[in-house]
Coordinates of C-alpha atoms (C1' of nucleotides) in Angstrom, one line a residue:
Chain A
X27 CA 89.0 59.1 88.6
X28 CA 91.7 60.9 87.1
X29 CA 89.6 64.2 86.1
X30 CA 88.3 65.6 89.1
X31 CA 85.6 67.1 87.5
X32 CA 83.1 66.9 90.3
X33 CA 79.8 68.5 90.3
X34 CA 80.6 71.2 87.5
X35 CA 80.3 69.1 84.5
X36 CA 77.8 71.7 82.1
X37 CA 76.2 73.7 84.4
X38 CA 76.4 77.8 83.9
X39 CA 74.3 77.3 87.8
X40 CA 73.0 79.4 89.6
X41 CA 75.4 78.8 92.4
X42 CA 78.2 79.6 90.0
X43 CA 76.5 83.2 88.6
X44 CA 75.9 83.7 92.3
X45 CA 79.5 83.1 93.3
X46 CA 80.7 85.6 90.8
X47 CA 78.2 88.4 91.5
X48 CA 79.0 88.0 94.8
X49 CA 82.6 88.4 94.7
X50 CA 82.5 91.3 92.3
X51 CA 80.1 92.9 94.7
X52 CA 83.1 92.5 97.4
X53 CA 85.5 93.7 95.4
X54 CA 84.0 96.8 94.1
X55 CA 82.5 97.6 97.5
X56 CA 86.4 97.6 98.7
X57 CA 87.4 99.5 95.9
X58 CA 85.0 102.5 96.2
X59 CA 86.1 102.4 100.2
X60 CA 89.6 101.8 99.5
X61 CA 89.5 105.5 96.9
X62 CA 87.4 107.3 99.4
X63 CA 88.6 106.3 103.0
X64 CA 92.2 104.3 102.5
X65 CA 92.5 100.7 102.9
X66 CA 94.0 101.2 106.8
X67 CA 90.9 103.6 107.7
X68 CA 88.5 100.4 106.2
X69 CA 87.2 97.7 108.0
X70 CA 86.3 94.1 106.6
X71 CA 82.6 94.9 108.1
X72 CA 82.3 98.1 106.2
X73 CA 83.1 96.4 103.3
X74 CA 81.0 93.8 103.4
X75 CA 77.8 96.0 105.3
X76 CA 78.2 98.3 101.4
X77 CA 78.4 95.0 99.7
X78 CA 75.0 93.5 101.6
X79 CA 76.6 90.3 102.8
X80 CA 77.5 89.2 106.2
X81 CA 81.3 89.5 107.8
X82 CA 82.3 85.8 107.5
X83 CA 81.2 85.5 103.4
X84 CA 84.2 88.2 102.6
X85 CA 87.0 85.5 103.6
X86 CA 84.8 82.9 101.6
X87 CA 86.0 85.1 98.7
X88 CA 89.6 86.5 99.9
X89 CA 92.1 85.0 102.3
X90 CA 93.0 88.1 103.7
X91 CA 91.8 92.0 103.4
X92 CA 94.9 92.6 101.4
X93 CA 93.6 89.9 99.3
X94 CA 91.3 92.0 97.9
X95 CA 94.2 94.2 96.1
X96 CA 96.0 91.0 94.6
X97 CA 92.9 91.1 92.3
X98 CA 94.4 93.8 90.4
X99 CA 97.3 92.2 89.4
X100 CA 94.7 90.7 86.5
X101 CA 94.2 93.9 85.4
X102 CA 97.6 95.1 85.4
X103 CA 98.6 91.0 83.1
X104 CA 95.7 92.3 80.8
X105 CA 97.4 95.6 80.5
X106 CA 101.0 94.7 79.3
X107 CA 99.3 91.5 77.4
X108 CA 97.6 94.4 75.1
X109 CA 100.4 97.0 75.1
X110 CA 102.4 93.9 73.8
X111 CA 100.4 92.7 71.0
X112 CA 99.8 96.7 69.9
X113 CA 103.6 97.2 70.0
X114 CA 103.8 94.4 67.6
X115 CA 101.0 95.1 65.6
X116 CA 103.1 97.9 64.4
X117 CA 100.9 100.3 64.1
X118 CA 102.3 102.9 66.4
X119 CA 105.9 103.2 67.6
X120 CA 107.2 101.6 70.2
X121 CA 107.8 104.4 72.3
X122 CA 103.9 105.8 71.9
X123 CA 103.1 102.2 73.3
X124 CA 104.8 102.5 76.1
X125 CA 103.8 105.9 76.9
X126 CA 100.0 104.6 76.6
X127 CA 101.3 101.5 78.8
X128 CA 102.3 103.6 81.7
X129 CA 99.0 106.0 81.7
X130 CA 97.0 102.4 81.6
X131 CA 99.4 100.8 84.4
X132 CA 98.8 104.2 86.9
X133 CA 95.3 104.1 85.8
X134 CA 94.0 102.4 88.8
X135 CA 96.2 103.4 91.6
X136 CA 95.9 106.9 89.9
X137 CA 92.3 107.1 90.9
X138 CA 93.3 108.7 94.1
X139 CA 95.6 109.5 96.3
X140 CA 93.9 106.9 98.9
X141 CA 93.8 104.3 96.3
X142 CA 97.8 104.6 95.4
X143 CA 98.4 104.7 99.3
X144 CA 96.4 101.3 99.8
X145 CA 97.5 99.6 97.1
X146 CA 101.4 99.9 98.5
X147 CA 100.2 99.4 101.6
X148 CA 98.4 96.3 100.7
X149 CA 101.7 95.5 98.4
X150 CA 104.0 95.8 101.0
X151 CA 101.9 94.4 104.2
X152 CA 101.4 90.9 103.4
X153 CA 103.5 88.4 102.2
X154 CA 101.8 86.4 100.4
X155 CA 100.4 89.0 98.3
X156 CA 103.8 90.3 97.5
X157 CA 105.1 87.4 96.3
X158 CA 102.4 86.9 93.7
X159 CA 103.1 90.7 92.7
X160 CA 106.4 90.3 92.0
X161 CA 106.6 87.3 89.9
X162 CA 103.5 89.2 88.4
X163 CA 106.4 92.2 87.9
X164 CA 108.8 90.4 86.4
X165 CA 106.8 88.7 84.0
X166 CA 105.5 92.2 83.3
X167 CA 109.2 93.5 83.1
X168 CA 109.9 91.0 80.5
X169 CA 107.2 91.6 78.3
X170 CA 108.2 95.4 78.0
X171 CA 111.6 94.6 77.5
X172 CA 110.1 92.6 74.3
X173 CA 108.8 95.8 73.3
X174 CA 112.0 97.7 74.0
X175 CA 113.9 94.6 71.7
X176 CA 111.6 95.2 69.1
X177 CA 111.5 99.1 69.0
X178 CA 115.2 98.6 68.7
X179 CA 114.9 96.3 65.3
X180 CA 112.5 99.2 64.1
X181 CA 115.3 101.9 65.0
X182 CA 112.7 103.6 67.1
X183 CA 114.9 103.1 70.4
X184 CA 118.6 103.5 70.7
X185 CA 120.3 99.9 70.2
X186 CA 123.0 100.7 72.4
X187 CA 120.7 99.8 75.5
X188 CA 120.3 96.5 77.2
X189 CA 116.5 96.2 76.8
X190 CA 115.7 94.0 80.4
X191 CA 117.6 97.6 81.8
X192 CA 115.7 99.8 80.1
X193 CA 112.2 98.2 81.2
X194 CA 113.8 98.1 84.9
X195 CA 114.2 101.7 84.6
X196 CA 111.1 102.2 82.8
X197 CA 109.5 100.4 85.6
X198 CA 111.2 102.5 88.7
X199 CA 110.5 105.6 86.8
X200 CA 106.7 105.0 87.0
X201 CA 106.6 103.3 90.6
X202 CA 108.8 106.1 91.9
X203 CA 106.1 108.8 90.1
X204 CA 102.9 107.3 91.8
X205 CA 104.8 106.8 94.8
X206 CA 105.9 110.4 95.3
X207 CA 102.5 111.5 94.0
X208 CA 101.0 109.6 96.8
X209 CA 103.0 111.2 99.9
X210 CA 102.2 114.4 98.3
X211 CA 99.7 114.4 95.9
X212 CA 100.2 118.3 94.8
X213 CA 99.0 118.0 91.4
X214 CA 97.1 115.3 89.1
X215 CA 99.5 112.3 88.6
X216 CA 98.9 112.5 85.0
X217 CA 100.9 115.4 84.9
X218 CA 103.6 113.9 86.8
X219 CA 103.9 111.1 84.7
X220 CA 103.8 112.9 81.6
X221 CA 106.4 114.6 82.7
X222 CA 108.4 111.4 84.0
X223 CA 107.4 109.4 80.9
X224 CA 108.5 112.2 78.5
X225 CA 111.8 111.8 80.1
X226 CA 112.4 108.2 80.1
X227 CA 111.5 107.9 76.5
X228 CA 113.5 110.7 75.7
X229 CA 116.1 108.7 77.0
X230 CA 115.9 105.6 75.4
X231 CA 115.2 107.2 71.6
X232 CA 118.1 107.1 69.3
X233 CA 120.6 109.4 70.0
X234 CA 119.6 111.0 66.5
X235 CA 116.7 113.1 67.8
X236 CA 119.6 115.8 70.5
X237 CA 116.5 117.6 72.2
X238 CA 119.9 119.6 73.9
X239 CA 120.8 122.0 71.2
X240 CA 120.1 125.0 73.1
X241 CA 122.7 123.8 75.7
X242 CA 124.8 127.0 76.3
X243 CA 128.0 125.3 77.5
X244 CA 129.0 127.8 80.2
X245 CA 132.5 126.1 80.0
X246 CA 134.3 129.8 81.2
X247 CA 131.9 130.0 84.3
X248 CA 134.6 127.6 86.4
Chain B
X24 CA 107.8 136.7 133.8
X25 CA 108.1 137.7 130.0
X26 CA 110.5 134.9 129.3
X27 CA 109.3 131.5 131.0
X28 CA 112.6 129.9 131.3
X29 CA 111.3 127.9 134.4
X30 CA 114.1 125.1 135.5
X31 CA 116.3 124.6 132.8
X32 CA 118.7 127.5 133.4
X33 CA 121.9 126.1 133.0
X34 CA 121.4 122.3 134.4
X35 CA 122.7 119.5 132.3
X36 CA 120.1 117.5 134.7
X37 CA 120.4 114.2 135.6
X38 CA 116.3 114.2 134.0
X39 CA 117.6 115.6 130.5
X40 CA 120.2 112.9 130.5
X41 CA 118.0 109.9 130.8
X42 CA 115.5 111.1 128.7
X43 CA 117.4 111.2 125.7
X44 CA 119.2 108.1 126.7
X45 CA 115.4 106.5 126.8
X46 CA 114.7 107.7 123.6
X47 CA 117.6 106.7 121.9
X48 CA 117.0 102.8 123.8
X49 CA 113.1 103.2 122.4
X50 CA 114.9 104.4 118.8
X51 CA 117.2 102.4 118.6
X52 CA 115.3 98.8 120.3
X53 CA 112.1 99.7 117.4
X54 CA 115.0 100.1 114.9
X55 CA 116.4 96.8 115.4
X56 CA 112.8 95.4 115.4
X57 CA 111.9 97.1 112.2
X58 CA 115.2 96.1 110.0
X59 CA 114.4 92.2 111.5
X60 CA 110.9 91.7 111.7
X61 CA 109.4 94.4 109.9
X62 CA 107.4 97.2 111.2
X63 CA 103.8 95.6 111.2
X64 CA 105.3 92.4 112.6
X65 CA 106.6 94.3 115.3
X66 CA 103.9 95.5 118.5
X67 CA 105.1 98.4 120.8
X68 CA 105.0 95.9 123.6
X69 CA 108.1 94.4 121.9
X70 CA 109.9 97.5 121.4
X71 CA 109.5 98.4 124.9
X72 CA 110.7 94.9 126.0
X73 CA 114.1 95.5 124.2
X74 CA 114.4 98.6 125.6
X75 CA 114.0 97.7 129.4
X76 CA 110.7 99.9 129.9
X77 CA 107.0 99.8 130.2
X78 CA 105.0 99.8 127.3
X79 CA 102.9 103.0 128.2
X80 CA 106.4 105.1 127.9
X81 CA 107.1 104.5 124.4
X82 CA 104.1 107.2 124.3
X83 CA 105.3 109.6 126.5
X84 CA 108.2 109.6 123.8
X85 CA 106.2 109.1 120.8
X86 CA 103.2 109.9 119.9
X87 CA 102.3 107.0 117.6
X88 CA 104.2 103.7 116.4
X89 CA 104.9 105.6 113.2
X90 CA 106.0 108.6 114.8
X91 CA 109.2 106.8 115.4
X92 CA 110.6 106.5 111.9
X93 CA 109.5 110.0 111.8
X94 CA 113.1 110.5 113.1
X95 CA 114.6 109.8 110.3
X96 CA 113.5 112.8 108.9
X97 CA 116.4 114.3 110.8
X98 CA 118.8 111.9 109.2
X99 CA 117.9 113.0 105.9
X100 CA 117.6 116.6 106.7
X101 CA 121.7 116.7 107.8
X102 CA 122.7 114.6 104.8
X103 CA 121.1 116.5 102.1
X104 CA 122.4 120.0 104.0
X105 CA 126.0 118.1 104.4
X106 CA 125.7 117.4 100.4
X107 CA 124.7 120.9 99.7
X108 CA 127.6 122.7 101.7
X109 CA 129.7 119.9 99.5
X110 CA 128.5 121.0 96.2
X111 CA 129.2 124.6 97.1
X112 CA 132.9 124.3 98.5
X113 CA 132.9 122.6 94.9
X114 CA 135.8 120.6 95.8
X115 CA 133.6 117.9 93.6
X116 CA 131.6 117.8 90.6
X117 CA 128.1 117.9 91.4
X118 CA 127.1 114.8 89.3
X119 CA 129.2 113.1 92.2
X120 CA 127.7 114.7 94.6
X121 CA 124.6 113.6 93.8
X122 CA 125.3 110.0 93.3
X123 CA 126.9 110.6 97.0
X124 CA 123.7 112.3 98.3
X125 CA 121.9 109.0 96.4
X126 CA 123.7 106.2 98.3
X127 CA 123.3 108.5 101.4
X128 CA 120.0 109.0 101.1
X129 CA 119.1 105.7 100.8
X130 CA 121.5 104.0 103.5
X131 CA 119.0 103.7 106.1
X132 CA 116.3 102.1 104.2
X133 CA 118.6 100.0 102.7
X134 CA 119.8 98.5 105.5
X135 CA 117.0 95.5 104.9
X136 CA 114.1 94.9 102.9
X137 CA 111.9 94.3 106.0
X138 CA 113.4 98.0 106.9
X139 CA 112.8 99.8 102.9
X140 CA 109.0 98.4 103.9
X141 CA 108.5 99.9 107.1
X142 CA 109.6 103.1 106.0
X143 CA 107.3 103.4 103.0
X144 CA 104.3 101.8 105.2
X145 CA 104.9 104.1 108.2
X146 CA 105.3 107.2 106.2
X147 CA 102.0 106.0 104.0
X148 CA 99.7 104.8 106.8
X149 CA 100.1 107.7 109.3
X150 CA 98.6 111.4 108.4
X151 CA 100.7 113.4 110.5
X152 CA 104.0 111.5 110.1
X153 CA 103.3 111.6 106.1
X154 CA 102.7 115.6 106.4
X155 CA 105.4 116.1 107.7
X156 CA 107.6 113.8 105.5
X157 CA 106.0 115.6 102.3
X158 CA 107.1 119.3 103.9
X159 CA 110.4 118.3 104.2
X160 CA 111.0 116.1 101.5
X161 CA 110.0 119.4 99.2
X162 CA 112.4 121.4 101.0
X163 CA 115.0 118.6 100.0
X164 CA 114.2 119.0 96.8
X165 CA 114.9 122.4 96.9
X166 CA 118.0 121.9 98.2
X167 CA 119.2 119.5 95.4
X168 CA 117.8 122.5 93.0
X169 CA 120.3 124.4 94.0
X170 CA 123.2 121.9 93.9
X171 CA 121.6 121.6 89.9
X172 CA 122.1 124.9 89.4
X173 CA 125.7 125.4 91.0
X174 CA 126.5 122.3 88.7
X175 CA 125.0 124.0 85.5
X176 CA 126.8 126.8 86.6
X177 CA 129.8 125.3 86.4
X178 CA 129.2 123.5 83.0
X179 CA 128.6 119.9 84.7
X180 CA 125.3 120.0 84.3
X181 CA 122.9 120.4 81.3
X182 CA 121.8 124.4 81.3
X183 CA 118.6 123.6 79.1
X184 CA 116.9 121.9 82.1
X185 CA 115.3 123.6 84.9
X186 CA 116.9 122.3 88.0
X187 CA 113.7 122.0 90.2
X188 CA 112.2 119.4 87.3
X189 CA 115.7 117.6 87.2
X190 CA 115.7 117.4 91.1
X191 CA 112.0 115.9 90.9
X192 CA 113.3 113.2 88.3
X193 CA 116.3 112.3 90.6
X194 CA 113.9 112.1 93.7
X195 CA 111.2 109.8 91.6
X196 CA 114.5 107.9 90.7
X197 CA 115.6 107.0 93.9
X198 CA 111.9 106.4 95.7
X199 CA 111.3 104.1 93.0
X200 CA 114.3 101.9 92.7
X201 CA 113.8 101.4 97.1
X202 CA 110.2 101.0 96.5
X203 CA 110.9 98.2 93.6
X204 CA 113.6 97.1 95.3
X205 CA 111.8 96.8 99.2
X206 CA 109.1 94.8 96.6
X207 CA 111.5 92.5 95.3
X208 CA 115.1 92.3 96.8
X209 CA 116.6 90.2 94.1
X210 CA 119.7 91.9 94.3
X211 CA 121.6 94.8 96.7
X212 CA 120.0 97.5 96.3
X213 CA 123.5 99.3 96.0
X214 CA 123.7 97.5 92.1
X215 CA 119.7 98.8 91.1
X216 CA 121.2 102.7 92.5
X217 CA 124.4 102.6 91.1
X218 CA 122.1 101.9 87.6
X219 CA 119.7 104.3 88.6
X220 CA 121.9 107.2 89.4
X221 CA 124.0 106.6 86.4
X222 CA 121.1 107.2 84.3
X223 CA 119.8 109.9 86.0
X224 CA 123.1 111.8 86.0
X225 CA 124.1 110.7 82.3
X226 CA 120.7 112.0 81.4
X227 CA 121.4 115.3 83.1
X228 CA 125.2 115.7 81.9
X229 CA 126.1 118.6 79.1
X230 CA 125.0 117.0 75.6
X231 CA 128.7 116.0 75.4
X232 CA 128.1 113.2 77.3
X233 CA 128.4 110.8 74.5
X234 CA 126.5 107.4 74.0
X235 CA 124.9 106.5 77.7
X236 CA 126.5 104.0 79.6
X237 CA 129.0 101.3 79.0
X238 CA 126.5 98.9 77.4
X239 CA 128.0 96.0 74.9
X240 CA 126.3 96.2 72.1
X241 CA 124.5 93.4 71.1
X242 CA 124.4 93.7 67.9
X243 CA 122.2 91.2 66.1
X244 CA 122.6 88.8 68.7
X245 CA 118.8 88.2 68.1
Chain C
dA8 C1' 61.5 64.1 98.4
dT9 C1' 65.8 63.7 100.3
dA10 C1' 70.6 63.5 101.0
dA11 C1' 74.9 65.8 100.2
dA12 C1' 77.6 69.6 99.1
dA13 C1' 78.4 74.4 98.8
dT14 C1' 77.9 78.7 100.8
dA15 C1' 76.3 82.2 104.2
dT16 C1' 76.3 83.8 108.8
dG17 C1' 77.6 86.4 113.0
dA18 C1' 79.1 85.4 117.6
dC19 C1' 83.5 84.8 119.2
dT20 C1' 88.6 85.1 119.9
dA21 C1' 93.2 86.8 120.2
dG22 C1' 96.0 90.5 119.8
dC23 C1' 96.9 95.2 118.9
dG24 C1' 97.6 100.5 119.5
dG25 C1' 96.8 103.8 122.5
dT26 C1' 95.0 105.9 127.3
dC27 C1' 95.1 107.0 131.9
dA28 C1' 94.9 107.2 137.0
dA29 C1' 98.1 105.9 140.3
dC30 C1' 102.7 105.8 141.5
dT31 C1' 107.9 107.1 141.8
dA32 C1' 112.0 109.8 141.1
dT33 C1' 114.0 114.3 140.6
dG34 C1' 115.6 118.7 142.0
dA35 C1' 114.3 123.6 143.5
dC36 C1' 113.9 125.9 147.6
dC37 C1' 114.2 126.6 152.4
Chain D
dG8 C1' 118.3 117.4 155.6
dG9 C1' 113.4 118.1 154.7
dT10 C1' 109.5 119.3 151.8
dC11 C1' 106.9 119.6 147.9
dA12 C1' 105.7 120.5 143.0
dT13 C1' 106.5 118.6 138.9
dA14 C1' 108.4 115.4 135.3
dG15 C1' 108.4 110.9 134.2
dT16 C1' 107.0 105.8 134.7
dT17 C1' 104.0 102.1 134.9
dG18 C1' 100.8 98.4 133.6
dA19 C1' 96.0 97.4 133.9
dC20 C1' 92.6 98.6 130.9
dC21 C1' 89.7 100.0 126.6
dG22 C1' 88.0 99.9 122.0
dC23 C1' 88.6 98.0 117.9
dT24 C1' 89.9 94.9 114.2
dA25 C1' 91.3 90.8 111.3
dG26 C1' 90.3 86.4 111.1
dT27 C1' 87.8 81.7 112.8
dC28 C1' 84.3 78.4 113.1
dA29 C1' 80.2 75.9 114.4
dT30 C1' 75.8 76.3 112.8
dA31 C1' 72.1 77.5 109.6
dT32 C1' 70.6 78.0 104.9
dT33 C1' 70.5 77.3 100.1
dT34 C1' 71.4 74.8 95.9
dT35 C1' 72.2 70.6 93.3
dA36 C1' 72.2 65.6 92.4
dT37 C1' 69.7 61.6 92.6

DNA sequence: ATAAAATATGACTAGCGGTCAACTATGACC
DNA sequence: GGTCATAGTTGACCGCTAGTCATATTTTAT
């Protein structure tokens, strides 16, 4: 027996369709408690009370409550796997891709200001979990810097840039916009981000583009 | 009895004495904690133990576990006033300010991983501690405004920017490279804010400023 | 039909933040 | 020095929660 195959050999089963309803029930009972209430302010039994099942069956599912968040680190792979292949597709420029990568990234976390605060919290709380997220990070890192690299060959970002540094910054610019915007969530995060996007892509465009020409140079002021 | 000075006229007190010598054991003993074990790794209990007193004083000092890192509130409250009085006696650029106020800024949090995570957790998890935070962090901001504006004054800054949107890029800057950073400490975070900063700043110099940073240029080295 | 395996269940545990009534030290006043 | 109100200390205690586990139930294989 070198396969261990077991007892799943051609069966869709009902155990199996059951498995996966349940766990999506879970999840998306979390989810709705997590945006409304904040992961600190939710308890296991109110998750699994909204998702009809009994306490125990939610660690059949996740090994811990922060657990539950490490799910969207799929999304998140999906995400950049997409924005990837569009940037090299070629149909839009690499900058517009990355622009559209960062409203998809913030998407979630951007649902509310509860959300972004649990999904840190979850981020930063448990080990285990963080570990996963940042090898997920890097890998995500890497695949934008592949965007950067080929933006670059298309002269649509400045060559003169290390790419892996770019995405790094690219990458603080939209953790430290969601994580400001969930201390103090003043106005939507879309507008933050638009903002904080506009600047980092301004940034790394060619050089050609001087968006600075009304720049009175008050050299006399001393 | 307009004025209700009761019994604090002019007594140094033996009382006052030890009560700021407790809380500075309680500050200092959770501090310790914190940087080495991490704040949600670390009960009350145990704070209280390494500062020789009974648990059920740490709350006549503060009112909640998160209340403590609170203090640093203070911290950054002197060091962004210091950097402002700097920028005004204009004895240095305000770019260098700036970076200064940066590494200043982030000294305490960067004191360890386990420590950049307690902040963020403690000034996410608790209402009233986050409140607070977001009040004076706006304030902050503020204050850097003005050192924008001095500098653009004085020709070392960009004048086509408006300062408060410049300070809000240099504050989502330097939460998100800790926040990355307190995610992943691959390396010091001194190296990710020296990069940081110097983007930041470059991108906020006059249009002078040449082509960004010191990068080798690849060239076609694939 | 029946055995075996997968899954569901909720009573239970350990450990935490925070409270509070009882106690002790301080210092103002005589 | 003695007295007493008040500030400050203490640790037993409470309510609550994440996570466990022996048991019960359901599905699947034979």
């Amino acid at each position: 027996m070198v396969t261990k195959k077991k007892s799943r050999p051609a069966s869709p089963g009902l155990r199996q369709r059951r498995r996966l309803q349940t766990e999506e029930k879970i999840f998306l009972s979390a989810m709705h408690l997590f945006r409304d209430k904040g992961f600190v302010q939710t308890t296991v039994e109110e998750i699994t009370r909204a998702a009809g099942v009994a306490k125990g069956t939610f660690f059949n599912y996740f090994p811990s409550k922060e657990h539950v968040l490490g799910f969207l680190i799929e999304r998140q792979k999906g995400a950049v796997a997409a924005h990837l292949e569009m940037a090299r597709a070629g149909q839009l420029p690499v900058p517009e891709v990355l622009k559209r990568l960062g409203h998809a990234l913030t998407l979630f976390p951007g649902k509310s200001p509860q959300m972004a605060r649990s999904v840190i919290a979850a981020f930063l709380a448990n080990e285990d979990v963080r570990a996963r997220i940042s090898v997920e990070m890097s890998t995500g890192r890497q695949a934008v810097a592949e965007m950067i690299r080929l933006g670059q060959q298309r002269g649509q970002i400045r060559s003169d840039a290390v790419p892996a540094q770019l995405a790094h910054n690219f990458h603080r610019a939209l953790i430290g916009t969601v994580v400001l915007w969930a201390l103090d969530p003043v106005s939507p995060l879309k507008k933050h981000l638009e903002e904080t996007i506009a600047l980092v892509v301004a940034g790394a465009c060619p050089a050609a583009q001087a968006p600075c020409p009304p720049a009175r140079r008050k050299k006399e002021a001393q």
